[in-house]
Amino acid sequence: MSQLFLRRVVAVWFAAIYALIGLPLWYKLTTIYRAPLPGEYVSSLRENMHADVHVVVPVYVRSDTYKFPDIHRAIQAQADALLRSKPSTIDWSLQVMPAEKNQTLDLESDYVLTLVLDDFTGYAIPYDSKETVVFFDDTAVLSNDVPFFAAQTLIEHTFAAEWTHFSGSTSVQDENTLDIDSEMVISYSPTMHLSLSLLTGDGRPVAWDIESTLNQYFTPLRRFLSPLVNFTVDTSILPFNDLNLGSLHDVQDPSWQDLAHSVDLSELSSINHYREKNVVNLAIVFPSPEAGQLAFINATQDRPWQSFMVPQWGALVVNKEALPDNARITQDYLAPVIYSFACELFQFLGLSSEKADLSTPYTTIDSFKRIMTLKNLEQGVETLWSLVKLTNQFPQMSVPKRVLADVERAVELRLQAVELINDPKQGNEAIWNEALRLSNDFVQVCERAFFHKEMVQQNFFPQEHKIAVYLPLLGPISVIIFTGLIKALREKHGDDAEDHLNGKKSLKFDSDKPLQSEDTS
Amino acid sequence: MRANLVCLWAFIAARNSIAVNSIDDELVIPNETESAGSADQTCSILKSSNSPENNTYTVGKKEREEPEIVEELEIGLDGDTKINAVLFSNETIIKYPFGEELTLKPLPRNFMLASFAFELQSNNFTVGKTESAYDTYRHYTVFPKALSPILEYTQTRQLHLRFTHGRWDAESWGQLPHNGTKSGGNGVELWAVVEAGSQHEAFENWIMLANSLSGLFCSSINFIDVEKTTYPVSSFQPAEERTIPIFNSSNQAYLLRAALANEPICTENLTPFLKLLPTRGRSGISSLLDGHKVFDSNWHSLSIDVETSCNGDTCQYQMEENIEMVFNVPNSLARADNPIPKPVRDSDLQCDESKPHDSWECFPLPQSKHTNFQLSKLFGKKILGSNLISENPSKVCAQVSDSWTVYVGIDDDLFATDDNCFTIKNDQLHDIHLKSDNTAHLKECEDVPLFVSRSLTGYGQDSGGLRTVFSNPSNESVQAIYFESLPWYMRLYLSSLKIESDAGLEIGDVIKSTFYLPAIDRERPTHLEFNITIPAETTLALTYQFDKALLKYAEYPPDANHGFEIESALVTVLTPIHYEMRTTTLLLSLSTPDFSMPYNVIILTSTVMGLAFGTLFNLMVKKLVTIEEADKKASAKVGLKAKLIAKLKKLKGKGDKVNQLKKDQ
């Protein structure tokens, strides 16, 4: 083996170890840890948002006078046909079942359709239960209209909210998502804070009979809404704050726009240390006597105030006149204010739009639970998708294991919730409460994953630092290895013969030397 | 059950549907036809369902002066029954638990102490009722809404917060206001009694409390961490007459304390203090407070104390807020006259005429003993009336000797009282006039029971010492507790504790008991409490040594060469009087590395490694030849250099020859 060849092999080996083992090892040891997120799964979830969801609501049919042995099948068929008639965002259907004889139905937790023989056809939905009463006459039975009529009543009236939101997909921009976003709606969370403030423009003492008013008018509402949202409530009196309404006094004939532009809610919004994520505010404002009366307020003697809604913040009750001296605001004043606020509260929660009334609170709240559960699922998936997109966009960003664990947990929660929703045998209130809770947890876990602080922190650690630190070592070694390799490769073959001889000589020389030294020793 | 609850609600709801028609940028206005006066609304008030058509309204005259007039409306219903809906009643006089007082106290050498004190109470709240219970409502009137939730979720039963800056000249000014209990060391000081099941839980609550207060008071209180927190044993104890309520009987109360030495205090800290008051700095004595003036003073202290007091299950918070400052009156007045300092004209110079004086040379006279000024000049504003919400109107008191006359000015009239205390009435502008012929004649300042000063000794960057001098000027022996919390990077040697005393006192004579909790690196500060007795008319010094630790690279602050602020020590005098005082803060310089060094080390190491590797690599890859061979090869290969050398040799040879010839000739 020629010496040149040997030297070349050595140089190539060095370069190969450097390039094939050293560099990958260095890269591996110095790269930022990025947990493998299930990106494809998340993006497929987002593309087919509710593909695996099929909402099934069981309805029990009972008939008091006639026995219809197969009425539930007929209603089922009619209901399915009706639902198919409209394109739906989310698959949903009713599971119509006959009420067994011995089965006791709880009207407050199960949907019950009661068929009542009467002189006319019609329906009624009582406000204190989840019962739907359908009245029919004998002609309807003869012409076999009862199943269609029952199905129509159920879908278009009892499940009106689902009918509009799940089936009536009016939004153009995205067919896959629910659209219940009114600009008023404060994003849903299971606990909310309610902050009621009484603001006066001056420092004179004021009092209000708020405790008794709230206990009488607001406690029932809190109890009623408790499966959906739990409120914590505080009230406060804030003197010397008229939300800058005093500045409108000088304006000639101020308009609503002026009001919108001059109202200053910063102080009310900034001093909150509530533990709840979302806050709904009610501010009752009295101008100061110096500011004079607010001419634009459409007030009457028994109702000297006007209510305004501030999107995603709360309600503003503006009074026309300043308070009299030493005033105690009585329940007579506060009750209409609280009532009006409660109506607005439903809008802030997204429970009702401006048109809808709450004549059937039981079914409305139940429907709202369903819509919110699905909305939550949607929101969580969007968050996960944003997380995946973010990590893809910033290749330098670290993705800690915790984030991966959270994402996995979120996906698991979502599957649990979907499983509950899809089960046709379980559709009672407890199941929906559970599904709502799961979906709330899902949203929370998704957000925890998204807002993991290490991800952002590491993103500001520039890659150049790594180069700067390692260059003093890697630079010289690279230069040595590669120039050595090139030199060895470029050495001419002409030299080789000579080298070969010389090599032999030198080898001999080399091998002689130790022998000599051995001899001498 | 639920049906009944909903009944009332649904009934009202069914009858009303609020329609919202117009939406503009910000606000949505309910339909005006629905908005006012419809009987559907009043039905819910009156809980009857009469028809709306025949309502008649009569409204009482609106005359604000007449106390009996009530805005009222009478709704005629179907029959003869008339129900009065009274919107605003004024039968009871509304008063809230709030009190405020301003005390002015001239001090020697034309200084003046202005001390603002505010007291307020929260509404009652019930222990053990969760916030989310359907009938739980929290009410706030005068007590700040911002503070209460923080206290609740951190389970804080007592909160004490101090922002202090400047030097209190105890030798000349005497005792600190409120016996020193309302002022902290330079910087920010926080201590609290927190209820918790374990010390760990208490600490978590404490950190949460610190972070929340940090946001509330726009200050760096969030820098309080495990390295700064101590659990005082005999100092900072809550007053004995107050029992600390424990809401959950399985819990305990923990006292935690931390300080941030020399934390700058500025206007943004004062504004939250004013926001906590029900008057919000817009009326009463707080209308005087202005950041520019408060922080222009020689010494100022802002403090908050919140305590929980319970009567059975009903509890309430009691809060005291104090804002105190010491002005140099002539300087402040001069600044008010002349915001931009200009040299005094030579005609206005007051020179000592017994000494040479002209336009260029002047020995100033001692300060004039006459003074006449108004509070509005000192603070830049007048008092904007009284607070209107409390039983006690705002009060201003001046603690002066007979040489002073104090008037209150309302409009152009001046009034005086016997005790120099004035009540601020209604919403008129008030001003206080202070006048004196002999400013040196003052009300007796109460003497301080003990003087304490602390300083760093030693030099070098690896060790140092602390020396604390106690001096008892009185003829009574003083019993006190000395509390000191030192950062872990001062490695204290308690064994080096020595006493220096002219009277020949031993350590055992002075230090009666010691509590010492050594520091753990990055986990706990040194916590030292001495129970000391200083004999009458004695001065002594305690010294001890410490080592300076090296910090990690990332632990240095951005301005590492500034040094590290060491918080002040607290001395709580127990006898003869209860008094608290603090030493000044210290500035400790640690050895600070050259921060480019790590990179230099990297480069140097890399170079060495590169050299070693290069040698090894060359040995293996380069051709090895013997010297003879190399020479042979070099001679065989005639390069440019060899040619040049040959030519030079030739030339030299010729030259030599010529020289030889010349020599020969």
PDB file of N, CA and C in Angstrom, chain A residues 7 183-184 195 206 211 216-217 219 222-224 226 233-240 274 302-303 307 309 311 326-328 330 332 339 342 354 362 468 472 499 509, chain B residues 2 6 9 12 16 18 23 26-28 30 35 41 44 73 85-87 89-90 92 94 96 131 133-134 136-140 145 278 280 282 599 606 621 623 626:
ATOM      1  N   ARG A   7      -2.192   8.030   3.478  1.00  0.00           N
ATOM      2  CA  ARG A   7      -2.422   9.381   4.004  1.00  0.00           C
ATOM      3  C   ARG A   7      -3.764   9.907   3.528  1.00  0.00           C
ATOM      4  N   GLU A 183     -71.763  40.936  18.072  1.00  0.00           N
ATOM      5  CA  GLU A 183     -70.669  41.776  18.560  1.00  0.00           C
ATOM      6  C   GLU A 183     -70.800  42.059  20.055  1.00  0.00           C
ATOM      7  N   MET A 184     -71.959  41.784  20.608  1.00  0.00           N
ATOM      8  CA  MET A 184     -72.175  42.012  22.028  1.00  0.00           C
ATOM      9  C   MET A 184     -71.547  40.929  22.895  1.00  0.00           C
ATOM     10  N   SER A 195     -69.901  42.927  37.883  1.00  0.00           N
ATOM     11  CA  SER A 195     -69.504  44.071  38.678  1.00  0.00           C
ATOM     12  C   SER A 195     -70.526  45.182  38.477  1.00  0.00           C
ATOM     13  N   VAL A 206     -73.891  58.950  48.726  1.00  0.00           N
ATOM     14  CA  VAL A 206     -74.991  58.245  48.088  1.00  0.00           C
ATOM     15  C   VAL A 206     -75.111  56.880  48.748  1.00  0.00           C
ATOM     16  N   GLU A 211     -78.524  45.487  48.130  1.00  0.00           N
ATOM     17  CA  GLU A 211     -78.541  44.124  48.666  1.00  0.00           C
ATOM     18  C   GLU A 211     -79.940  43.517  48.548  1.00  0.00           C
ATOM     19  N   GLN A 216     -83.729  39.950  45.867  1.00  0.00           N
ATOM     20  CA  GLN A 216     -85.072  39.684  45.401  1.00  0.00           C
ATOM     21  C   GLN A 216     -85.114  39.379  43.907  1.00  0.00           C
ATOM     22  N   TYR A 217     -84.342  40.112  43.144  1.00  0.00           N
ATOM     23  CA  TYR A 217     -84.503  40.015  41.691  1.00  0.00           C
ATOM     24  C   TYR A 217     -83.378  39.272  40.997  1.00  0.00           C
ATOM     25  N   THR A 219     -80.963  36.962  42.621  1.00  0.00           N
ATOM     26  CA  THR A 219     -80.621  35.631  43.128  1.00  0.00           C
ATOM     27  C   THR A 219     -81.333  34.523  42.351  1.00  0.00           C
ATOM     28  N   ARG A 222     -79.507  33.983  39.145  1.00  0.00           N
ATOM     29  CA  ARG A 222     -78.216  33.306  39.326  1.00  0.00           C
ATOM     30  C   ARG A 222     -78.423  31.825  39.500  1.00  0.00           C
ATOM     31  N   ARG A 223     -79.414  31.473  40.319  1.00  0.00           N
ATOM     32  CA  ARG A 223     -79.670  30.065  40.566  1.00  0.00           C
ATOM     33  C   ARG A 223     -80.091  29.375  39.273  1.00  0.00           C
ATOM     34  N   PHE A 224     -80.903  30.067  38.522  1.00  0.00           N
ATOM     35  CA  PHE A 224     -81.421  29.493  37.296  1.00  0.00           C
ATOM     36  C   PHE A 224     -80.315  29.251  36.274  1.00  0.00           C
ATOM     37  N   SER A 226     -77.233  28.754  36.931  1.00  0.00           N
ATOM     38  CA  SER A 226     -76.060  28.109  37.514  1.00  0.00           C
ATOM     39  C   SER A 226     -75.547  26.887  36.741  1.00  0.00           C
ATOM     40  N   VAL A 233     -70.596  38.196  42.293  1.00  0.00           N
ATOM     41  CA  VAL A 233     -71.111  39.551  42.097  1.00  0.00           C
ATOM     42  C   VAL A 233     -70.519  40.487  43.130  1.00  0.00           C
ATOM     43  N   ASP A 234     -70.104  41.640  42.705  1.00  0.00           N
ATOM     44  CA  ASP A 234     -69.814  42.689  43.679  1.00  0.00           C
ATOM     45  C   ASP A 234     -70.441  44.002  43.240  1.00  0.00           C
ATOM     46  N   THR A 235     -70.670  44.833  44.204  1.00  0.00           N
ATOM     47  CA  THR A 235     -71.258  46.146  43.917  1.00  0.00           C
ATOM     48  C   THR A 235     -70.345  47.189  44.530  1.00  0.00           C
ATOM     49  N   SER A 236     -70.286  48.340  43.935  1.00  0.00           N
ATOM     50  CA  SER A 236     -69.441  49.376  44.526  1.00  0.00           C
ATOM     51  C   SER A 236     -69.978  50.751  44.193  1.00  0.00           C
ATOM     52  N   ILE A 237     -69.664  51.667  45.055  1.00  0.00           N
ATOM     53  CA  ILE A 237     -70.028  53.063  44.815  1.00  0.00           C
ATOM     54  C   ILE A 237     -68.750  53.809  44.500  1.00  0.00           C
ATOM     55  N   LEU A 238     -68.710  54.456  43.376  1.00  0.00           N
ATOM     56  CA  LEU A 238     -67.509  55.188  42.973  1.00  0.00           C
ATOM     57  C   LEU A 238     -67.843  56.656  42.807  1.00  0.00           C
ATOM     58  N   PRO A 239     -67.415  57.485  43.722  1.00  0.00           N
ATOM     59  CA  PRO A 239     -67.650  58.911  43.550  1.00  0.00           C
ATOM     60  C   PRO A 239     -66.629  59.510  42.581  1.00  0.00           C
ATOM     61  N   PHE A 240     -66.860  60.728  42.189  1.00  0.00           N
ATOM     62  CA  PHE A 240     -65.936  61.480  41.325  1.00  0.00           C
ATOM     63  C   PHE A 240     -65.618  60.742  40.034  1.00  0.00           C
ATOM     64  N   TYR A 274     -60.205  40.316  39.660  1.00  0.00           N
ATOM     65  CA  TYR A 274     -61.090  39.182  39.826  1.00  0.00           C
ATOM     66  C   TYR A 274     -60.356  37.939  39.369  1.00  0.00           C
ATOM     67  N   ASP A 302     -90.726  58.345  35.722  1.00  0.00           N
ATOM     68  CA  ASP A 302     -90.535  57.151  36.535  1.00  0.00           C
ATOM     69  C   ASP A 302     -89.338  56.345  36.069  1.00  0.00           C
ATOM     70  N   ARG A 303     -88.746  56.788  35.024  1.00  0.00           N
ATOM     71  CA  ARG A 303     -87.584  56.060  34.534  1.00  0.00           C
ATOM     72  C   ARG A 303     -86.586  57.087  34.023  1.00  0.00           C
ATOM     73  N   SER A 307     -80.636  53.055  29.078  1.00  0.00           N
ATOM     74  CA  SER A 307     -79.629  52.014  29.152  1.00  0.00           C
ATOM     75  C   SER A 307     -78.919  51.866  27.811  1.00  0.00           C
ATOM     76  N   MET A 309     -75.807  49.562  25.719  1.00  0.00           N
ATOM     77  CA  MET A 309     -74.984  48.355  25.790  1.00  0.00           C
ATOM     78  C   MET A 309     -73.627  48.631  25.161  1.00  0.00           C
ATOM     79  N   PRO A 311     -70.424  46.862  23.719  1.00  0.00           N
ATOM     80  CA  PRO A 311     -70.086  45.504  23.288  1.00  0.00           C
ATOM     81  C   PRO A 311     -68.995  44.884  24.135  1.00  0.00           C
ATOM     82  N   ASN A 326     -77.834  63.838  49.484  1.00  0.00           N
ATOM     83  CA  ASN A 326     -78.072  62.837  50.510  1.00  0.00           C
ATOM     84  C   ASN A 326     -79.055  61.760  50.036  1.00  0.00           C
ATOM     85  N   ALA A 327     -78.879  61.308  48.819  1.00  0.00           N
ATOM     86  CA  ALA A 327     -79.895  60.447  48.224  1.00  0.00           C
ATOM     87  C   ALA A 327     -79.623  58.988  48.533  1.00  0.00           C
ATOM     88  N   ARG A 328     -80.686  58.294  48.854  1.00  0.00           N
ATOM     89  CA  ARG A 328     -80.612  56.838  48.950  1.00  0.00           C
ATOM     90  C   ARG A 328     -81.442  56.302  47.801  1.00  0.00           C
ATOM     91  N   THR A 330     -83.597  53.904  45.934  1.00  0.00           N
ATOM     92  CA  THR A 330     -84.478  52.889  46.496  1.00  0.00           C
ATOM     93  C   THR A 330     -84.616  51.708  45.550  1.00  0.00           C
ATOM     94  N   ASP A 332     -87.272  50.812  44.270  1.00  0.00           N
ATOM     95  CA  ASP A 332     -88.161  51.189  43.167  1.00  0.00           C
ATOM     96  C   ASP A 332     -87.364  51.666  41.964  1.00  0.00           C
ATOM     97  N   TYR A 339     -83.729  44.645  36.162  1.00  0.00           N
ATOM     98  CA  TYR A 339     -84.488  43.866  35.182  1.00  0.00           C
ATOM     99  C   TYR A 339     -83.941  44.096  33.771  1.00  0.00           C
ATOM    100  N   ALA A 342     -80.712  42.449  33.365  1.00  0.00           N
ATOM    101  CA  ALA A 342     -80.803  40.997  33.231  1.00  0.00           C
ATOM    102  C   ALA A 342     -81.126  40.606  31.794  1.00  0.00           C
ATOM    103  N   GLU A 354     -81.417  39.813  19.857  1.00  0.00           N
ATOM    104  CA  GLU A 354     -82.371  40.869  20.198  1.00  0.00           C
ATOM    105  C   GLU A 354     -83.822  40.447  19.996  1.00  0.00           C
ATOM    106  N   TYR A 362     -86.242  26.922  29.849  1.00  0.00           N
ATOM    107  CA  TYR A 362     -85.645  25.592  30.025  1.00  0.00           C
ATOM    108  C   TYR A 362     -85.044  25.074  28.732  1.00  0.00           C
ATOM    109  N   ALA A 468     -21.774  31.824  17.099  1.00  0.00           N
ATOM    110  CA  ALA A 468     -20.718  32.644  17.698  1.00  0.00           C
ATOM    111  C   ALA A 468     -19.948  31.869  18.747  1.00  0.00           C
ATOM    112  N   PRO A 472     -15.215  29.485  17.202  1.00  0.00           N
ATOM    113  CA  PRO A 472     -13.784  29.395  17.532  1.00  0.00           C
ATOM    114  C   PRO A 472     -13.279  27.960  17.573  1.00  0.00           C
ATOM    115  N   ASP A 499       7.900   9.124  -4.065  1.00  0.00           N
ATOM    116  CA  ASP A 499       7.449   8.943  -2.682  1.00  0.00           C
ATOM    117  C   ASP A 499       7.544   7.494  -2.276  1.00  0.00           C
ATOM    118  N   PHE A 509      14.252   3.467   7.273  1.00  0.00           N
ATOM    119  CA  PHE A 509      14.957   4.321   8.209  1.00  0.00           C
ATOM    120  C   PHE A 509      14.282   4.292   9.573  1.00  0.00           C
TER     121      PHE A 509
ATOM    122  N   ARG B   2     -87.251  24.121  41.005  1.00  0.00           N
ATOM    123  CA  ARG B   2     -86.666  25.079  40.064  1.00  0.00           C
ATOM    124  C   ARG B   2     -87.738  25.835  39.325  1.00  0.00           C
ATOM    125  N   VAL B   6     -88.043  29.905  38.615  1.00  0.00           N
ATOM    126  CA  VAL B   6     -88.056  30.465  37.283  1.00  0.00           C
ATOM    127  C   VAL B   6     -89.341  31.208  37.036  1.00  0.00           C
ATOM    128  N   TRP B   9     -89.361  34.889  37.009  1.00  0.00           N
ATOM    129  CA  TRP B   9     -88.493  35.367  35.945  1.00  0.00           C
ATOM    130  C   TRP B   9     -89.175  35.226  34.583  1.00  0.00           C
ATOM    131  N   ILE B  12     -92.032  37.590  33.918  1.00  0.00           N
ATOM    132  CA  ILE B  12     -91.636  38.928  33.487  1.00  0.00           C
ATOM    133  C   ILE B  12     -91.087  38.875  32.066  1.00  0.00           C
ATOM    134  N   ASN B  16     -92.135  40.901  28.432  1.00  0.00           N
ATOM    135  CA  ASN B  16     -91.253  41.933  27.892  1.00  0.00           C
ATOM    136  C   ASN B  16     -90.332  41.343  26.848  1.00  0.00           C
ATOM    137  N   ILE B  18     -87.184  43.009  24.976  1.00  0.00           N
ATOM    138  CA  ILE B  18     -86.427  44.222  24.683  1.00  0.00           C
ATOM    139  C   ILE B  18     -85.906  44.110  23.260  1.00  0.00           C
ATOM    140  N   ILE B  23     -77.594  50.018  15.993  1.00  0.00           N
ATOM    141  CA  ILE B  23     -76.261  49.706  16.504  1.00  0.00           C
ATOM    142  C   ILE B  23     -75.317  50.727  15.906  1.00  0.00           C
ATOM    143  N   GLU B  26     -70.193  51.970  19.042  1.00  0.00           N
ATOM    144  CA  GLU B  26     -69.857  51.515  20.383  1.00  0.00           C
ATOM    145  C   GLU B  26     -71.083  51.053  21.179  1.00  0.00           C
ATOM    146  N   LEU B  27     -72.172  51.727  20.966  1.00  0.00           N
ATOM    147  CA  LEU B  27     -73.263  51.534  21.895  1.00  0.00           C
ATOM    148  C   LEU B  27     -74.496  51.080  21.165  1.00  0.00           C
ATOM    149  N   VAL B  28     -75.245  50.288  21.853  1.00  0.00           N
ATOM    150  CA  VAL B  28     -76.520  49.884  21.284  1.00  0.00           C
ATOM    151  C   VAL B  28     -77.608  50.419  22.185  1.00  0.00           C
ATOM    152  N   PRO B  30     -81.433  50.581  23.332  1.00  0.00           N
ATOM    153  CA  PRO B  30     -82.699  49.870  23.225  1.00  0.00           C
ATOM    154  C   PRO B  30     -83.732  50.748  22.538  1.00  0.00           C
ATOM    155  N   SER B  35     -88.178  52.024  25.825  1.00  0.00           N
ATOM    156  CA  SER B  35     -87.156  52.258  26.827  1.00  0.00           C
ATOM    157  C   SER B  35     -87.689  52.858  28.113  1.00  0.00           C
ATOM    158  N   GLN B  41     -92.609  47.538  32.768  1.00  0.00           N
ATOM    159  CA  GLN B  41     -91.446  47.655  33.626  1.00  0.00           C
ATOM    160  C   GLN B  41     -91.895  47.897  35.059  1.00  0.00           C
ATOM    161  N   SER B  44     -93.017  44.982  37.148  1.00  0.00           N
ATOM    162  CA  SER B  44     -92.057  44.174  37.864  1.00  0.00           C
ATOM    163  C   SER B  44     -91.643  44.845  39.167  1.00  0.00           C
ATOM    164  N   LEU B  73     -93.259  59.483  42.132  1.00  0.00           N
ATOM    165  CA  LEU B  73     -94.267  59.398  41.105  1.00  0.00           C
ATOM    166  C   LEU B  73     -95.407  58.559  41.638  1.00  0.00           C
ATOM    167  N   ALA B  85     -94.015  55.219  44.017  1.00  0.00           N
ATOM    168  CA  ALA B  85     -92.704  54.657  43.742  1.00  0.00           C
ATOM    169  C   ALA B  85     -91.678  55.741  44.018  1.00  0.00           C
ATOM    170  N   VAL B  86     -90.974  55.604  45.115  1.00  0.00           N
ATOM    171  CA  VAL B  86     -89.987  56.614  45.482  1.00  0.00           C
ATOM    172  C   VAL B  86     -88.637  56.179  44.937  1.00  0.00           C
ATOM    173  N   LEU B  87     -88.124  56.944  44.017  1.00  0.00           N
ATOM    174  CA  LEU B  87     -86.859  56.542  43.413  1.00  0.00           C
ATOM    175  C   LEU B  87     -85.680  56.891  44.318  1.00  0.00           C
ATOM    176  N   SER B  89     -84.815  58.370  48.130  1.00  0.00           N
ATOM    177  CA  SER B  89     -85.292  58.845  49.424  1.00  0.00           C
ATOM    178  C   SER B  89     -84.137  59.540  50.117  1.00  0.00           C
ATOM    179  N   ASN B  90     -84.450  60.491  50.956  1.00  0.00           N
ATOM    180  CA  ASN B  90     -83.367  61.126  51.701  1.00  0.00           C
ATOM    181  C   ASN B  90     -83.736  61.264  53.154  1.00  0.00           C
ATOM    182  N   THR B  92     -82.785  59.184  55.653  1.00  0.00           N
ATOM    183  CA  THR B  92     -81.658  58.969  56.560  1.00  0.00           C
ATOM    184  C   THR B  92     -80.447  59.715  56.031  1.00  0.00           C
ATOM    185  N   ILE B  94     -76.797  59.857  55.110  1.00  0.00           N
ATOM    186  CA  ILE B  94     -75.870  58.801  54.706  1.00  0.00           C
ATOM    187  C   ILE B  94     -74.467  59.186  55.150  1.00  0.00           C
ATOM    188  N   TYR B  96     -70.479  57.426  55.858  1.00  0.00           N
ATOM    189  CA  TYR B  96     -69.644  56.250  55.680  1.00  0.00           C
ATOM    190  C   TYR B  96     -68.465  56.294  56.641  1.00  0.00           C
ATOM    191  N   GLU B 131     -68.111  32.945  47.325  1.00  0.00           N
ATOM    192  CA  GLU B 131     -68.500  34.050  46.456  1.00  0.00           C
ATOM    193  C   GLU B 131     -69.549  33.621  45.439  1.00  0.00           C
ATOM    194  N   ALA B 133     -71.945  31.488  45.906  1.00  0.00           N
ATOM    195  CA  ALA B 133     -73.275  31.168  46.441  1.00  0.00           C
ATOM    196  C   ALA B 133     -74.263  32.172  45.866  1.00  0.00           C
ATOM    197  N   TYR B 134     -75.479  31.671  45.616  1.00  0.00           N
ATOM    198  CA  TYR B 134     -76.399  32.495  44.823  1.00  0.00           C
ATOM    199  C   TYR B 134     -76.788  33.804  45.505  1.00  0.00           C
ATOM    200  N   THR B 136     -74.803  35.527  47.621  1.00  0.00           N
ATOM    201  CA  THR B 136     -73.652  36.266  48.128  1.00  0.00           C
ATOM    202  C   THR B 136     -73.375  37.449  47.226  1.00  0.00           C
ATOM    203  N   TYR B 137     -73.378  38.588  47.809  1.00  0.00           N
ATOM    204  CA  TYR B 137     -73.030  39.787  47.062  1.00  0.00           C
ATOM    205  C   TYR B 137     -72.011  40.548  47.884  1.00  0.00           C
ATOM    206  N   ARG B 138     -70.939  40.966  47.255  1.00  0.00           N
ATOM    207  CA  ARG B 138     -69.960  41.780  47.970  1.00  0.00           C
ATOM    208  C   ARG B 138     -70.243  43.234  47.655  1.00  0.00           C
ATOM    209  N   HIS B 139     -70.194  44.045  48.695  1.00  0.00           N
ATOM    210  CA  HIS B 139     -70.462  45.466  48.491  1.00  0.00           C
ATOM    211  C   HIS B 139     -69.247  46.289  48.883  1.00  0.00           C
ATOM    212  N   TYR B 140     -68.981  47.282  48.097  1.00  0.00           N
ATOM    213  CA  TYR B 140     -67.869  48.186  48.404  1.00  0.00           C
ATOM    214  C   TYR B 140     -68.396  49.600  48.433  1.00  0.00           C
ATOM    215  N   LYS B 145     -62.150  48.770  46.222  1.00  0.00           N
ATOM    216  CA  LYS B 145     -62.534  47.497  45.605  1.00  0.00           C
ATOM    217  C   LYS B 145     -61.304  46.790  45.046  1.00  0.00           C
ATOM    218  N   PRO B 278     -61.787  57.121  48.994  1.00  0.00           N
ATOM    219  CA  PRO B 278     -63.087  57.416  48.388  1.00  0.00           C
ATOM    220  C   PRO B 278     -63.143  58.823  47.799  1.00  0.00           C
ATOM    221  N   ARG B 280     -60.633  60.185  46.230  1.00  0.00           N
ATOM    222  CA  ARG B 280     -59.815  60.101  45.019  1.00  0.00           C
ATOM    223  C   ARG B 280     -58.980  61.358  44.759  1.00  0.00           C
ATOM    224  N   ARG B 282     -59.858  64.302  45.026  1.00  0.00           N
ATOM    225  CA  ARG B 282     -60.633  65.367  44.386  1.00  0.00           C
ATOM    226  C   ARG B 282     -61.308  66.268  45.404  1.00  0.00           C
ATOM    227  N   TYR B 599     -16.682  34.428  26.907  1.00  0.00           N
ATOM    228  CA  TYR B 599     -16.399  34.297  25.477  1.00  0.00           C
ATOM    229  C   TYR B 599     -14.896  34.190  25.237  1.00  0.00           C
ATOM    230  N   SER B 606     -10.689  26.984  22.662  1.00  0.00           N
ATOM    231  CA  SER B 606     -10.853  26.484  21.306  1.00  0.00           C
ATOM    232  C   SER B 606      -9.534  26.563  20.552  1.00  0.00           C
ATOM    233  N   VAL B 621      -1.369  12.958   8.541  1.00  0.00           N
ATOM    234  CA  VAL B 621      -1.696  13.139   7.122  1.00  0.00           C
ATOM    235  C   VAL B 621      -0.480  13.586   6.305  1.00  0.00           C
ATOM    236  N   LYS B 623       3.405  13.960   4.913  1.00  0.00           N
ATOM    237  CA  LYS B 623       4.453  13.000   4.575  1.00  0.00           C
ATOM    238  C   LYS B 623       5.631  13.174   5.526  1.00  0.00           C
ATOM    239  N   THR B 626      13.166  12.137   6.151  1.00  0.00           N
ATOM    240  CA  THR B 626      14.335  12.465   6.978  1.00  0.00           C
ATOM    241  C   THR B 626      14.916  13.779   6.496  1.00  0.00           C
TER     242      THR B 626
END
